[in-house]
GROMACS .gro file of C-alpha atoms in nm:
model
   79
    1GLY     CA    1  10.193   6.228  11.999
    2LYS     CA    2  10.130   6.169  11.628
    3THR     CA    3   9.923   6.365  11.382
    4GLY     CA    4   9.675   6.190  11.157
    5SER     CA    5   9.792   6.145  10.800
    6PRO     CA    6   9.736   5.909  10.507
    7GLU     CA    7  10.070   5.745  10.589
    8LEU     CA    8   9.970   5.681  10.950
    9GLU     CA    9   9.631   5.548  10.837
   10LYS     CA   10   9.809   5.300  10.606
   11GLU     CA   11  10.049   5.202  10.886
   12ILE     CA   12   9.755   5.131  11.119
   13ARG     CA   13   9.568   4.932  10.854
   14ASP     CA   14   9.878   4.725  10.772
   15HIS     CA   15   9.944   4.659  11.142
   16VAL     CA   16   9.587   4.538  11.201
   17ARG     CA   17   9.603   4.316  10.890
   18LYS     CA   18   9.928   4.162  11.009
   19THR     CA   19   9.843   4.113  11.378
   20VAL     CA   20   9.467   4.046  11.376
   21GLY     CA   21   9.393   3.947  11.017
   22PRO     CA   22   9.266   4.100  10.693
   23LEU     CA   23   8.900   4.071  10.794
   24ALA     CA   24   8.959   4.305  11.088
   25SER     CA   25   9.127   4.570  10.873
   26PRO     CA   26   8.950   4.904  10.924
   27GLU     CA   27   8.773   5.049  10.621
   28LYS     CA   28   8.833   5.404  10.740
   29THR     CA   29   9.036   5.555  11.022
   30TYR     CA   30   8.930   5.871  11.203
   31PHE     CA   31   9.181   6.067  11.408
   32VAL     CA   32   9.072   6.246  11.725
   33THR     CA   33   9.257   6.367  12.033
   34LYS     CA   34   8.991   6.239  12.278
   35LEU     CA   35   8.766   5.935  12.282
   36PRO     CA   36   8.427   5.930  12.454
   37LYS     CA   37   8.491   5.757  12.787
   38THR     CA   38   8.296   5.693  13.103
   39ARG     CA   39   8.413   5.853  13.425
   40SER     CA   40   8.581   5.521  13.509
   41GLY     CA   41   8.784   5.540  13.186
   42LYS     CA   42   8.608   5.284  12.967
   43ILE     CA   43   8.575   5.375  12.598
   44MET     CA   44   8.208   5.416  12.505
   45ARG     CA   45   8.211   5.199  12.193
   46ARG     CA   46   7.835   5.222  12.147
   47VAL     CA   47   7.870   5.600  12.112
   48LEU     CA   48   8.142   5.562  11.848
   49LYS     CA   49   7.935   5.304  11.658
   50ALA     CA   50   7.631   5.534  11.664
   51ILE     CA   51   7.832   5.831  11.537
   52VAL     CA   52   7.980   5.635  11.247
   53ALA     CA   53   7.637   5.489  11.159
   54GLY     CA   54   7.476   5.833  11.176
   55ASN     CA   55   7.242   5.735  11.461
   56GLU     CA   56   7.156   5.909  11.786
   57VAL     CA   57   7.422   5.853  12.053
   58GLY     CA   58   7.170   5.794  12.330
   59ASP     CA   59   7.232   5.836  12.702
   60LEU     CA   60   7.551   6.026  12.785
   61SER     CA   61   7.494   6.058  13.160
   62THR     CA   62   7.810   5.860  13.242
   63ILE     CA   63   8.041   6.033  12.993
   64GLU     CA   64   8.356   6.200  13.124
   65ASP     CA   65   8.386   6.477  12.861
   66LYS     CA   66   8.100   6.558  12.623
   67SER     CA   67   8.331   6.749  12.390
   68SER     CA   68   8.480   6.414  12.284
   69VAL     CA   69   8.146   6.324  12.121
   70GLU     CA   70   8.145   6.645  11.917
   71MET     CA   71   8.507   6.584  11.820
   72ALA     CA   72   8.422   6.235  11.695
   73LYS     CA   73   8.118   6.366  11.504
   74GLN     CA   74   8.336   6.629  11.337
   75ALA     CA   75   8.602   6.373  11.241
   76VAL     CA   76   8.339   6.149  11.079
   77ALA     CA   77   8.178   6.444  10.897
   78GLU     CA   78   8.516   6.551  10.757
   79GLY     CA   79   8.593   6.187  10.688
   0.00000   0.00000   0.00000
């Protein structure tokens, strides 16, 4: 229910630093309303990694909603 903002990005980064450790602190945060998930609800992390790295996303035959991939690509491009 929140909208992405620099303040929220800082809050997320600070939370990760405090709970997981400074090495796990994200370099950049991208805000989307949907994540690429399989039909069983698992987040497709390999797809997110490929998008951020600028690589091909590969096989999407098990994805629940293909629009989530385009949304993630757009968020990274606007980055």
